[in-house]
CSV table of C-alpha atoms in Angstrom, one decimal:
chain,number,residue,atom,x,y,z
U,1,UNK,CA,0.0,-0.2,-0.1
U,2,UNK,CA,2.8,2.5,0.6
U,3,UNK,CA,5.1,1.7,-2.4
U,4,UNK,CA,2.1,1.6,-4.0
U,5,UNK,CA,0.5,5.1,-3.1
U,6,UNK,CA,4.2,6.9,-3.1
U,7,UNK,CA,6.3,5.3,-5.2
U,8,UNK,CA,6.1,7.7,-7.5
U,9,UNK,CA,7.4,10.8,-5.0
U,10,UNK,CA,10.2,8.0,-4.0
U,11,UNK,CA,10.8,7.7,-7.6
U,12,UNK,CA,10.8,11.5,-8.3
U,13,UNK,CA,12.1,12.7,-4.6
U,14,UNK,CA,15.5,9.9,-6.2
U,15,UNK,CA,15.5,11.6,-9.2
U,16,UNK,CA,15.2,14.7,-8.5
U,17,UNK,CA,17.7,15.0,-5.5
U,18,UNK,CA,20.2,13.2,-8.5
U,19,UNK,CA,19.9,16.0,-10.3
U,20,UNK,CA,20.3,18.3,-8.0
U,21,UNK,CA,24.1,17.5,-6.8
U,22,UNK,CA,24.8,17.1,-10.9
U,23,UNK,CA,23.5,20.7,-11.3
U,24,UNK,CA,24.2,22.7,-8.5
U,25,UNK,CA,26.2,20.2,-6.5
U,26,UNK,CA,25.9,19.0,-2.3
U,27,UNK,CA,24.8,23.1,-1.9
U,28,UNK,CA,22.4,22.8,-4.8
U,29,UNK,CA,21.0,18.8,-3.2
U,30,UNK,CA,20.3,20.4,0.3
U,31,UNK,CA,18.8,23.3,-0.7
U,32,UNK,CA,16.4,21.4,-3.2
U,33,UNK,CA,15.6,19.0,0.2
U,34,UNK,CA,15.5,21.8,2.6
U,35,UNK,CA,12.5,23.2,-0.4
U,36,UNK,CA,11.0,20.0,-0.3
U,37,UNK,CA,10.5,19.1,3.1
U,38,UNK,CA,9.3,23.2,3.6
U,39,UNK,CA,6.9,22.2,1.3
U,40,UNK,CA,5.4,19.0,2.7
U,41,UNK,CA,5.4,21.2,6.3
U,42,UNK,CA,3.3,24.5,5.0
U,43,UNK,CA,1.1,22.7,3.3
U,44,UNK,CA,-0.1,19.4,4.8
U,45,UNK,CA,-3.0,20.4,5.7
U,46,UNK,CA,-3.3,20.9,2.0
U,47,UNK,CA,-3.6,17.1,1.1
U,48,UNK,CA,-6.6,16.8,3.7
U,49,UNK,CA,-8.5,19.2,2.3
U,50,UNK,CA,-7.4,17.7,-1.1
U,51,UNK,CA,-8.8,14.8,0.4
U,52,UNK,CA,-12.2,15.5,1.5
U,53,UNK,CA,-13.5,16.7,-2.0
U,54,UNK,CA,-11.2,14.4,-4.3
U,55,UNK,CA,-13.2,11.4,-3.0
U,56,UNK,CA,-16.2,12.6,-4.0
U,57,UNK,CA,-14.8,12.2,-7.6
U,58,UNK,CA,-14.8,9.6,-9.9
U,59,UNK,CA,-12.3,7.3,-10.5
U,60,UNK,CA,-11.2,9.1,-14.5
U,61,UNK,CA,-11.0,12.4,-12.8
U,62,UNK,CA,-9.4,11.9,-9.7
U,63,UNK,CA,-6.6,10.4,-12.1
U,64,UNK,CA,-7.1,14.2,-14.0
U,65,UNK,CA,-6.1,15.8,-10.9
U,66,UNK,CA,-3.2,13.2,-9.9
U,67,UNK,CA,-1.7,13.7,-13.7
U,68,UNK,CA,-2.4,16.8,-15.1
U,69,UNK,CA,-2.6,18.6,-11.7
U,70,UNK,CA,0.7,17.9,-10.6
U,71,UNK,CA,1.6,19.5,-13.8
U,72,UNK,CA,-0.2,22.3,-13.0
U,73,UNK,CA,1.0,22.3,-9.3
U,74,UNK,CA,4.4,22.0,-10.2
U,75,UNK,CA,5.4,23.5,-13.2
U,76,UNK,CA,2.1,25.9,-12.9
U,77,UNK,CA,3.0,27.6,-9.8
U,78,UNK,CA,6.4,27.1,-8.7
U,79,UNK,CA,7.7,28.0,-11.9
U,80,UNK,CA,6.2,29.7,-14.2
U,81,UNK,CA,3.7,31.9,-11.6
U,82,UNK,CA,6.9,33.3,-9.9
U,83,UNK,CA,8.0,34.4,-13.5
U,84,UNK,CA,4.4,36.0,-14.6
U,85,UNK,CA,4.0,38.1,-11.4
U,86,UNK,CA,7.9,39.8,-12.1
U,87,UNK,CA,6.4,40.4,-15.4
U,88,UNK,CA,3.0,42.1,-14.3
U,89,UNK,CA,4.8,43.9,-11.2
U,90,UNK,CA,7.3,45.3,-13.6
U,91,UNK,CA,5.5,45.4,-16.9
U,92,UNK,CA,7.6,43.6,-19.1
U,93,UNK,CA,7.6,40.3,-21.7
U,94,UNK,CA,7.4,37.0,-20.6
U,95,UNK,CA,11.2,36.1,-21.8
U,96,UNK,CA,12.1,39.8,-20.3
U,97,UNK,CA,11.3,38.4,-16.5
U,98,UNK,CA,12.6,34.8,-17.7
U,99,UNK,CA,15.9,36.2,-18.6
U,100,UNK,CA,15.6,38.3,-15.7
U,101,UNK,CA,15.1,35.4,-13.1
U,102,UNK,CA,17.9,33.3,-15.1
U,103,UNK,CA,20.6,36.6,-15.0
U,104,UNK,CA,19.8,38.6,-12.5
U,105,UNK,CA,18.3,36.7,-9.8
U,106,UNK,CA,18.4,39.3,-6.9
U,107,UNK,CA,16.3,41.8,-8.7
U,108,UNK,CA,14.1,38.8,-10.4
U,109,UNK,CA,14.1,38.0,-5.7
U,110,UNK,CA,13.4,42.2,-5.3
U,111,UNK,CA,10.3,42.1,-7.1
U,112,UNK,CA,8.5,38.7,-6.9
U,113,UNK,CA,8.5,40.1,-3.1
U,114,UNK,CA,7.5,43.8,-3.6
U,115,UNK,CA,4.5,41.6,-5.3
U,116,UNK,CA,3.5,40.0,-1.6
U,117,UNK,CA,1.1,41.8,-0.4
U,118,UNK,CA,-1.4,41.4,-3.8
U,119,UNK,CA,0.0,37.3,-3.4
U,120,UNK,CA,-0.8,37.4,0.4
U,121,UNK,CA,-4.7,39.4,0.0
U,122,UNK,CA,-6.0,37.2,-3.0
U,123,UNK,CA,-4.6,33.6,-0.9
U,124,UNK,CA,-5.2,35.4,2.5
U,125,UNK,CA,-9.0,35.7,1.3
U,126,UNK,CA,-9.3,32.3,-0.6
U,127,UNK,CA,-8.2,30.3,2.0
U,128,UNK,CA,-10.4,32.7,4.7
U,129,UNK,CA,-14.0,32.3,3.3
U,130,UNK,CA,-12.9,28.1,2.8
U,131,UNK,CA,-12.3,28.2,6.3
U,132,UNK,CA,-15.5,30.5,7.4
U,133,UNK,CA,-17.6,28.2,5.1
U,134,UNK,CA,-17.0,25.1,7.0
U,135,UNK,CA,-16.9,26.7,10.4
U,136,UNK,CA,-20.4,28.2,9.8
U,137,UNK,CA,-21.6,25.0,8.4
U,138,UNK,CA,-24.1,22.3,10.3
U,139,UNK,CA,-22.3,19.2,10.8
U,140,UNK,CA,-22.8,16.1,12.3
U,141,UNK,CA,-19.9,15.8,14.7
U,142,UNK,CA,-18.4,18.6,16.4
U,143,UNK,CA,-14.7,19.4,17.2
U,144,UNK,CA,-14.7,22.1,19.3
U,145,UNK,CA,-18.1,21.6,20.3
U,146,UNK,CA,-18.5,25.7,22.5
U,147,UNK,CA,-17.2,26.6,19.9
U,148,UNK,CA,-19.0,25.0,16.6
U,149,UNK,CA,-22.8,24.8,17.8
U,150,UNK,CA,-22.9,29.1,18.4
U,151,UNK,CA,-20.7,29.3,14.8
U,152,UNK,CA,-23.4,27.2,13.5
U,153,UNK,CA,-26.3,28.8,14.2
U,154,UNK,CA,-25.1,31.8,13.6
U,155,UNK,CA,-24.1,30.0,10.4
U,156,UNK,CA,-28.1,30.5,9.2
U,157,UNK,CA,-27.4,34.3,8.5
U,158,UNK,CA,-27.4,34.0,4.4
U,159,UNK,CA,-23.8,35.4,3.4
U,160,UNK,CA,-22.5,36.1,6.7
U,161,UNK,CA,-19.3,34.4,5.6
U,162,UNK,CA,-19.3,37.0,2.7
U,163,UNK,CA,-19.4,39.9,4.8
U,164,UNK,CA,-17.1,38.4,7.9
U,165,UNK,CA,-14.5,38.2,4.9
U,166,UNK,CA,-15.1,41.4,3.6
U,167,UNK,CA,-14.7,43.5,7.4
U,168,UNK,CA,-11.4,41.3,7.9
U,169,UNK,CA,-10.2,42.8,3.9
U,170,UNK,CA,-11.5,46.7,4.9
U,171,UNK,CA,-9.6,46.2,8.5
U,172,UNK,CA,-6.5,44.5,7.0
U,173,UNK,CA,-6.2,47.3,4.1
U,174,UNK,CA,-6.2,49.8,7.2
U,175,UNK,CA,-4.1,48.7,9.2
U,176,UNK,CA,-1.4,46.3,8.1
U,177,UNK,CA,-1.7,47.0,4.6
U,178,UNK,CA,-0.6,51.2,5.6
U,179,UNK,CA,3.2,50.5,5.2
U,180,UNK,CA,3.6,46.8,4.5
U,181,UNK,CA,7.3,45.0,5.1
U,182,UNK,CA,7.2,44.2,1.3
U,183,UNK,CA,8.2,47.2,-1.3
U,184,UNK,CA,7.6,49.4,1.0
U,185,UNK,CA,4.6,52.0,0.6
U,186,UNK,CA,1.4,52.5,1.2
U,187,UNK,CA,-1.3,49.3,-0.3
U,188,UNK,CA,-4.2,50.0,0.6
U,189,UNK,CA,-5.0,49.5,-2.3
U,190,UNK,CA,-3.4,46.6,-4.3
U,191,UNK,CA,-4.7,44.6,-1.0
U,192,UNK,CA,-8.2,45.8,-1.1
U,193,UNK,CA,-8.2,45.1,-4.8
U,194,UNK,CA,-6.2,41.9,-4.7
U,195,UNK,CA,-8.5,40.7,-1.8
U,196,UNK,CA,-11.6,41.4,-3.6
U,197,UNK,CA,-10.7,39.1,-6.7
U,198,UNK,CA,-9.5,36.5,-3.9
U,199,UNK,CA,-13.3,36.4,-3.0
U,200,UNK,CA,-15.0,36.8,-6.5
U,201,UNK,CA,-13.0,33.2,-7.2
U,202,UNK,CA,-13.6,31.7,-4.5
U,203,UNK,CA,-17.6,32.5,-5.0
U,204,UNK,CA,-17.6,31.8,-9.1
U,205,UNK,CA,-15.5,28.5,-8.6
U,206,UNK,CA,-17.1,27.9,-5.6
U,207,UNK,CA,-20.3,28.5,-6.9
U,208,UNK,CA,-20.0,26.7,-10.2
U,209,UNK,CA,-18.8,23.1,-8.6
U,210,UNK,CA,-21.7,23.0,-5.8
U,211,UNK,CA,-24.0,24.2,-8.7
U,212,UNK,CA,-23.7,21.2,-10.8
U,213,UNK,CA,-22.4,18.9,-7.8
U,214,UNK,CA,-26.8,19.8,-6.3
U,215,UNK,CA,-27.2,18.8,-10.1
U,216,UNK,CA,-26.0,15.8,-9.5
U,217,UNK,CA,-27.2,15.0,-6.4
U,218,UNK,CA,-30.5,15.7,-7.8
U,219,UNK,CA,-30.0,12.8,-10.7
U,220,UNK,CA,-29.2,10.6,-7.6
U,221,UNK,CA,-32.7,11.4,-6.0
U,222,UNK,CA,-34.9,10.5,-9.4
U,223,UNK,CA,-32.8,7.2,-9.4
U,224,UNK,CA,-33.8,6.8,-6.3
U,225,UNK,CA,-37.5,7.8,-6.6
U,226,UNK,CA,-37.6,5.5,-10.6
U,227,UNK,CA,-35.8,2.3,-8.6
U,228,UNK,CA,-39.1,1.1,-7.3
U,229,UNK,CA,-41.0,1.1,-10.3
U,230,UNK,CA,-38.8,-0.3,-12.6
U,231,UNK,CA,-38.8,-3.2,-10.1
U,232,UNK,CA,-42.4,-4.0,-11.2
U,233,UNK,CA,-41.8,-3.5,-14.9
U,234,UNK,CA,-39.4,-5.6,-14.5
U,235,UNK,CA,-36.8,-3.8,-15.7
U,236,UNK,CA,-34.5,-3.9,-11.6
U,237,UNK,CA,-31.7,-5.4,-13.6
U,238,UNK,CA,-31.0,-2.2,-15.7
U,239,UNK,CA,-32.2,0.3,-13.8
U,240,UNK,CA,-29.1,-1.1,-11.2
U,241,UNK,CA,-26.7,-0.6,-13.8
U,242,UNK,CA,-28.2,2.7,-14.7
U,243,UNK,CA,-28.4,3.7,-10.9
U,244,UNK,CA,-24.2,2.4,-10.6
U,245,UNK,CA,-23.5,5.0,-13.5
U,246,UNK,CA,-24.7,7.7,-11.5
U,247,UNK,CA,-24.6,6.7,-7.6
U,248,UNK,CA,-21.4,5.6,-5.7
U,249,UNK,CA,-19.3,6.4,-8.6
U,250,UNK,CA,-18.5,10.1,-7.6
U,251,UNK,CA,-18.8,13.6,-9.3
U,252,UNK,CA,-18.4,13.4,-13.2
U,253,UNK,CA,-18.7,16.0,-16.4
U,254,UNK,CA,-19.5,19.6,-15.7
U,255,UNK,CA,-19.3,19.2,-11.9
U,256,UNK,CA,-16.7,17.3,-11.5
U,257,UNK,CA,-14.5,19.7,-14.1
U,258,UNK,CA,-15.5,22.7,-12.0
U,259,UNK,CA,-14.6,20.7,-8.6
U,260,UNK,CA,-10.9,20.1,-10.3
U,261,UNK,CA,-10.8,23.8,-10.3
U,262,UNK,CA,-11.7,24.5,-7.2
U,263,UNK,CA,-9.0,22.0,-6.1
U,264,UNK,CA,-6.3,23.9,-8.3
U,265,UNK,CA,-7.2,27.3,-7.1
U,266,UNK,CA,-7.1,26.0,-3.4
U,267,UNK,CA,-3.6,24.6,-4.2
U,268,UNK,CA,-2.6,28.0,-5.8
U,269,UNK,CA,-3.4,29.4,-2.4
U,270,UNK,CA,-1.6,26.8,-0.6
U,271,UNK,CA,1.4,27.1,-2.3
U,272,UNK,CA,1.8,31.6,-2.5
U,273,UNK,CA,3.5,31.1,1.1
U,274,UNK,CA,5.7,28.4,0.0
U,275,UNK,CA,6.8,30.1,-3.0
U,276,UNK,CA,7.6,33.4,-1.3
U,277,UNK,CA,8.9,31.7,2.0
U,278,UNK,CA,11.9,29.6,-0.4
U,279,UNK,CA,13.5,32.7,-1.5
U,280,UNK,CA,14.3,32.6,2.6
U,281,UNK,CA,16.4,29.6,1.0
U,282,UNK,CA,17.4,30.5,-2.6
U,283,UNK,CA,16.6,32.4,-5.3
U,284,UNK,CA,17.5,30.8,-8.4
U,285,UNK,CA,14.1,29.3,-9.5
U,286,UNK,CA,15.2,26.2,-11.1
U,287,UNK,CA,16.0,25.3,-7.5
U,288,UNK,CA,13.0,26.1,-6.3
U,289,UNK,CA,11.5,24.7,-9.0
U,290,UNK,CA,12.1,21.2,-7.7
U,291,UNK,CA,12.0,21.6,-4.8
U,292,UNK,CA,9.0,22.6,-4.0
U,293,UNK,CA,7.6,19.8,-6.7
U,294,UNK,CA,9.7,17.2,-4.6
U,295,UNK,CA,7.0,18.4,-1.9
U,296,UNK,CA,4.1,19.1,-4.1
U,297,UNK,CA,4.6,15.7,-5.4
U,298,UNK,CA,4.5,14.1,-1.4
U,299,UNK,CA,1.4,15.7,-1.2
U,300,UNK,CA,-0.8,14.4,-3.8
U,301,UNK,CA,0.1,11.1,-2.6
U,302,UNK,CA,-0.8,11.9,1.0
U,303,UNK,CA,-3.8,12.7,-0.1
U,304,UNK,CA,-4.5,9.6,-2.4
U,305,UNK,CA,-3.2,7.8,0.8
U,306,UNK,CA,-5.7,9.5,3.0
U,307,UNK,CA,-8.9,9.1,0.3
U,308,UNK,CA,-7.6,4.6,0.1
U,309,UNK,CA,-7.7,4.5,3.8
U,310,UNK,CA,-11.4,6.2,4.3
U,311,UNK,CA,-8.6,7.8,7.0
U,312,UNK,CA,-11.5,11.3,6.5
U,313,UNK,CA,-14.0,8.8,7.5
U,314,UNK,CA,-12.2,7.3,10.6
U,315,UNK,CA,-10.7,10.1,12.2
U,316,UNK,CA,-13.4,12.5,11.8
U,317,UNK,CA,-12.3,15.5,13.3
U,318,UNK,CA,-8.9,15.8,10.9
U,319,UNK,CA,-11.4,18.0,8.4
U,320,UNK,CA,-11.9,20.2,11.4
U,321,UNK,CA,-8.1,20.6,12.4
U,322,UNK,CA,-7.2,21.1,8.6
U,323,UNK,CA,-10.0,23.7,8.5
U,324,UNK,CA,-8.6,25.2,11.4
U,325,UNK,CA,-5.2,25.3,9.9
U,326,UNK,CA,-6.5,26.9,7.1
U,327,UNK,CA,-8.1,30.0,9.0
U,328,UNK,CA,-5.2,30.4,10.7
U,329,UNK,CA,-3.4,30.8,7.9
U,330,UNK,CA,-5.5,32.8,6.1
U,331,UNK,CA,-4.7,35.1,9.0
U,332,UNK,CA,-1.1,34.6,8.1
U,333,UNK,CA,-0.7,35.6,5.0
U,334,UNK,CA,-3.3,38.7,6.0
U,335,UNK,CA,-0.4,39.5,8.8
U,336,UNK,CA,2.3,39.3,6.3
U,337,UNK,CA,1.2,41.7,5.0
U,338,UNK,CA,2.8,44.0,7.3
U,339,UNK,CA,5.0,42.1,9.6
U,340,UNK,CA,7.6,38.6,8.6
U,341,UNK,CA,6.6,36.0,9.6
U,342,UNK,CA,9.2,32.6,9.6
U,343,UNK,CA,8.1,29.9,8.2
U,344,UNK,CA,8.4,27.7,10.4
U,345,UNK,CA,5.9,29.5,12.7
U,346,UNK,CA,2.7,28.6,9.6
U,347,UNK,CA,4.0,25.0,9.1
U,348,UNK,CA,3.8,24.1,12.6
U,349,UNK,CA,0.2,25.8,13.2
U,350,UNK,CA,-0.6,23.6,10.3
U,351,UNK,CA,0.3,20.3,11.3
U,352,UNK,CA,0.5,21.3,15.5
U,353,UNK,CA,-4.1,21.7,14.6
U,354,UNK,CA,-4.2,18.7,12.2
U,355,UNK,CA,-2.4,16.6,15.0
U,356,UNK,CA,-4.7,17.8,17.5
U,357,UNK,CA,-7.6,16.7,15.8
U,358,UNK,CA,-5.9,13.2,14.9
U,359,UNK,CA,-5.2,12.8,18.7
U,360,UNK,CA,-9.2,14.4,19.2
U,361,UNK,CA,-10.1,11.5,16.8
U,362,UNK,CA,-8.3,8.4,18.5
U,363,UNK,CA,-10.2,9.2,21.5
U,364,UNK,CA,-13.4,9.6,20.2
U,365,UNK,CA,-12.8,6.2,18.4
U,366,UNK,CA,-11.6,4.3,21.8
U,367,UNK,CA,-14.6,5.9,24.0
U,368,UNK,CA,-17.4,4.6,21.5
U,369,UNK,CA,-14.9,1.5,20.3
U,370,UNK,CA,-14.5,2.2,17.2
U,371,UNK,CA,-10.7,0.2,15.9
U,372,UNK,CA,-10.5,3.4,13.4
U,373,UNK,CA,-7.4,2.2,11.1
U,374,UNK,CA,-9.8,2.8,7.8
U,375,UNK,CA,-10.0,-0.9,7.3
U,376,UNK,CA,-13.1,-0.6,4.8
U,377,UNK,CA,-12.8,-1.4,1.7
U,378,UNK,CA,-10.6,1.5,-0.1
U,379,UNK,CA,-12.5,3.5,-2.7
U,380,UNK,CA,-10.9,3.3,-5.9
U,381,UNK,CA,-8.5,6.1,-6.9
U,382,UNK,CA,-6.7,5.4,-10.2
U,383,UNK,CA,-3.0,7.3,-9.5
U,384,UNK,CA,-0.9,8.3,-12.1
U,385,UNK,CA,1.7,9.2,-9.3
């Protein structure tokens, strides 16, 4: 099971470290290794969130996420994204930005770092909306009941998440954005614009994927309603086959496509702090892409592992811990517009919350006499990694 799930990650790690050693020697090998660990520690909660969404999708779209998605994550966010940011910020062409990244690394680092307020506002607002929608929703299992019960009641108010997010954005723009640590000066307008863009992106992508998911559920309900009539007509066998094509296989078609887009935006939001933080280790875009890419591979493999083992069903508070970690990351991203926050703090906060939620899940299982070891049959996940 371990080799089957993490085999490609192990292979990519060995190849990546070997390539780093050949191209940049022992120092480059060490830098790539450090960046890989940095990415894994910062994005561990991302794997839990991804798993919660990925298990809703059918085998085809799971494979798309694990193949096409990893290409987008590694080459798009870890290599192309910083170059695009430089091109937009410095108002230069893509080729000029690539040339700058290769031949003038200090200036390239300066430009990417200067774009941090906009990046942090966009990613912070997107992640904050994920967290707010989670805590304001009524759920069967409550980790911090004293907090989640009243918040679930408050969540019955329409658009409460959006209102709170906009208030947070306004406060951020009027406080931390007036004298930023990256780039200097007043970035209030930039933060407001980028934050609103992040909020709109969440509402559009999440809303469309939710719409098609609801449509699929309606189709499943229609199949369930038609099943008795079909059996009466002597067509129970054909109805069973028809139903299996809709129910129990996961999201497909447009619903899965927009859910895939939603996953990619989540991954992008999680990677913002990793890309910016990587400049504390190196300003070589190829070392950065290789190191962060290896880390991204492990996050994808961990996502598959969680889905295959049914871990989120066995340890019911893991999703809670991951969403609280998302909320913490959103706050850290917004605060980092002005304050320097070490990446180790970001990583430890996320991992710490997930470990606490895991421990709480284990305690719950012991009290209820449940094994909690993912003993149920593995759902089908066709993996390309």
